[in-house]
Amino acid sequence: MADLVQVTGVSRYGFYNEFGDKHDLFLRCIDQYANTAIDMALSPMEQADASLAEIRGYFSQLIIATEGEQPAMGCLIGNTAMSTPVLDDALANRIAQHYTRMRAAFLNALQNAKAQGELSMNESTEALADYLVGVANGYLACLRSMSPEAVRHFIEIALQRLSVVQN
C-alpha cells in the first residue's frame, strides 16, 4: 500500500475509502486485468472463425514476452493461483472463471480447426483444450525457473503437438 500511496500521491484513506481494504483493491485489480490483458490475449481465439492460427498467435505472444529487456512477468491471475496458498471464495471464483474462459477459447478455436479439416476427426478437442490450458500454466512456472530459450522450446514443442494432429 505504501508504494501505491507514494507513486499515485493518493492517501491511504483515499484508497480505503474508494476500494475498501487491500483485499477488495486486489480483487478490483484482478477484474481490471481480466477485462484488459486477458481480453486482448483470449479474444482472438473466441472469434467465430478462430482456428489453429489464433492458438499459435496466443502462444507466439508468450514467446515474445520472453524476448524483452525486462524479465517476463507472466499472468497476474495465473501467478496468483500458483502463489496464493489459501484462496478465499471471491478470489477462487475469479481464478476459476479465468481458466474456464481460457479453456473455452482454446476449445472454440480447436473445434473450428477440426471442422475446417485442420485437425484429425479422431482428435479430442476437449482433451487438447485441457492440454493447452496446462501448457499455458506450465509457461508461468517455466518463466520463473528456466532460461528464455528453454521457455521458447517448451512452447514450440507444445505447438508441434498441434502440427502432429493435422491431417
XYZ file of C-alpha atoms in Angstrom:
167
model
C 0.000 0.000 0.000
C 2.890 2.345 0.774
C 4.128 2.004 -2.822
C 0.696 2.914 -4.203
C 0.462 5.937 -1.939
C 3.939 7.092 -2.953
C 3.500 6.563 -6.694
C -0.032 7.934 -7.011
C 0.019 10.623 -4.352
C -3.353 9.365 -3.119
C -3.597 8.983 0.642
C -4.190 5.633 2.328
C -7.539 6.973 3.459
C -8.407 7.755 -0.170
C -7.600 4.202 -1.249
C -9.500 2.617 1.614
C -12.440 4.962 1.066
C -12.600 4.077 -2.638
C -11.728 0.377 -2.578
C -12.355 -0.848 0.956
C -9.492 -2.972 2.207
C -6.394 -4.323 0.437
C -8.224 -7.493 -0.495
C -11.022 -5.586 -2.228
C -8.436 -3.484 -4.050
C -6.692 -6.651 -5.222
C -9.979 -8.132 -6.453
C -10.623 -4.965 -8.444
C -7.121 -5.242 -9.915
C -7.832 -8.843 -10.931
C -11.119 -7.748 -12.538
C -9.419 -4.924 -14.431
C -6.661 -7.265 -15.602
C -9.256 -9.789 -16.812
C -11.102 -7.044 -18.692
C -7.978 -5.717 -20.404
C -4.958 -8.011 -20.715
C -6.920 -11.259 -20.686
C -9.483 -9.922 -23.176
C -6.654 -8.963 -25.507
C -4.985 -12.372 -25.152
C -8.044 -14.609 -25.464
C -10.468 -12.703 -27.690
C -8.834 -13.773 -30.985
C -9.467 -17.429 -30.054
C -13.055 -16.609 -29.059
C -13.980 -15.337 -32.515
C -16.428 -17.366 -34.598
C -13.764 -18.112 -37.231
C -10.823 -18.761 -34.878
C -8.695 -21.832 -35.534
C -5.121 -23.067 -35.118
C -3.674 -19.755 -36.326
C -5.194 -17.949 -33.338
C -3.887 -20.579 -30.920
C -0.419 -20.233 -32.419
C -0.784 -16.458 -32.161
C -1.606 -16.725 -28.465
C 1.462 -18.834 -27.757
C 3.636 -16.650 -30.004
C 2.791 -13.734 -27.726
C 4.042 -15.773 -24.770
C 7.326 -16.365 -26.579
C 7.641 -12.673 -27.470
C 7.222 -11.816 -23.784
C 10.448 -13.704 -23.021
C 12.450 -11.630 -25.511
C 12.186 -8.218 -23.855
C 14.779 -6.351 -21.850
C 12.924 -6.969 -18.612
C 12.025 -10.425 -17.341
C 8.582 -11.626 -18.411
C 6.095 -11.337 -15.564
C 3.580 -13.898 -16.772
C -0.099 -13.579 -15.923
C -1.432 -11.842 -12.811
C -4.261 -14.346 -12.451
C -2.110 -17.403 -13.119
C 0.638 -16.176 -10.810
C -1.952 -15.536 -8.103
C -3.360 -19.039 -8.498
C 0.093 -20.586 -8.171
C 1.444 -18.424 -5.365
C -1.511 -17.930 -3.022
C -1.666 -20.847 -0.571
C -5.263 -20.293 0.540
C -7.796 -18.724 -1.791
C -10.947 -17.146 -0.431
C -14.176 -17.691 -2.357
C -14.059 -14.392 -4.250
C -10.514 -14.948 -5.485
C -11.068 -18.653 -6.185
C -14.143 -17.785 -8.280
C -12.210 -15.261 -10.351
C -9.416 -17.744 -10.978
C -11.915 -20.468 -11.919
C -13.666 -18.058 -14.309
C -10.326 -17.245 -15.909
C -9.427 -20.872 -16.552
C -12.952 -21.667 -17.725
C -12.730 -18.808 -20.211
C -9.249 -19.832 -21.345
C -10.355 -23.429 -21.909
C -13.464 -22.273 -23.791
C -11.331 -20.053 -26.038
C -8.974 -22.924 -26.861
C -11.932 -25.264 -27.369
C -13.654 -22.833 -29.740
C -10.557 -22.495 -31.905
C -9.901 -26.253 -31.822
C -13.472 -27.156 -32.775
C -13.342 -24.699 -35.657
C -9.994 -26.126 -36.741
C -11.441 -29.635 -36.676
C -14.470 -28.545 -38.724
C -12.115 -26.892 -41.250
C -10.017 -30.043 -41.574
C -7.020 -28.634 -39.699
C -7.310 -31.383 -37.075
C -7.945 -35.078 -37.468
C -11.582 -36.045 -36.957
C -10.359 -38.593 -34.376
C -8.712 -35.891 -32.246
C -10.417 -34.951 -28.974
C -10.778 -31.182 -28.933
C -11.823 -31.405 -25.276
C -8.573 -33.156 -24.334
C -6.491 -30.776 -26.452
C -8.148 -27.757 -24.805
C -7.248 -29.161 -21.376
C -3.696 -29.793 -22.575
C -3.304 -26.220 -23.851
C -4.546 -24.763 -20.554
C -1.886 -26.906 -18.884
C 0.758 -25.603 -21.279
C -0.272 -22.005 -20.560
C 0.023 -22.704 -16.824
C 3.319 -24.511 -17.251
C 4.662 -21.458 -19.044
C 4.291 -19.473 -15.813
C 6.395 -21.976 -13.888
C 8.971 -22.075 -16.675
C 9.324 -18.288 -16.617
C 10.449 -18.487 -13.003
C 12.917 -21.314 -13.371
C 14.188 -21.593 -16.940
C 16.107 -19.522 -19.461
C 14.145 -17.645 -22.135
C 15.488 -20.113 -24.702
C 14.198 -23.076 -22.685
C 10.800 -21.382 -22.324
C 10.667 -20.915 -26.103
C 11.487 -24.598 -26.562
C 8.683 -25.539 -24.155
C 6.122 -23.538 -26.156
C 7.472 -24.650 -29.537
C 7.179 -28.329 -28.571
C 3.592 -27.746 -27.445
C 2.796 -26.088 -30.775
C 4.347 -29.042 -32.601
C 1.679 -31.171 -30.914
C -0.913 -29.234 -32.911
C 1.002 -29.870 -36.129
C 1.103 -33.612 -35.445
C -2.682 -33.869 -35.225
C -3.268 -32.189 -38.572
C -4.459 -34.348 -41.480
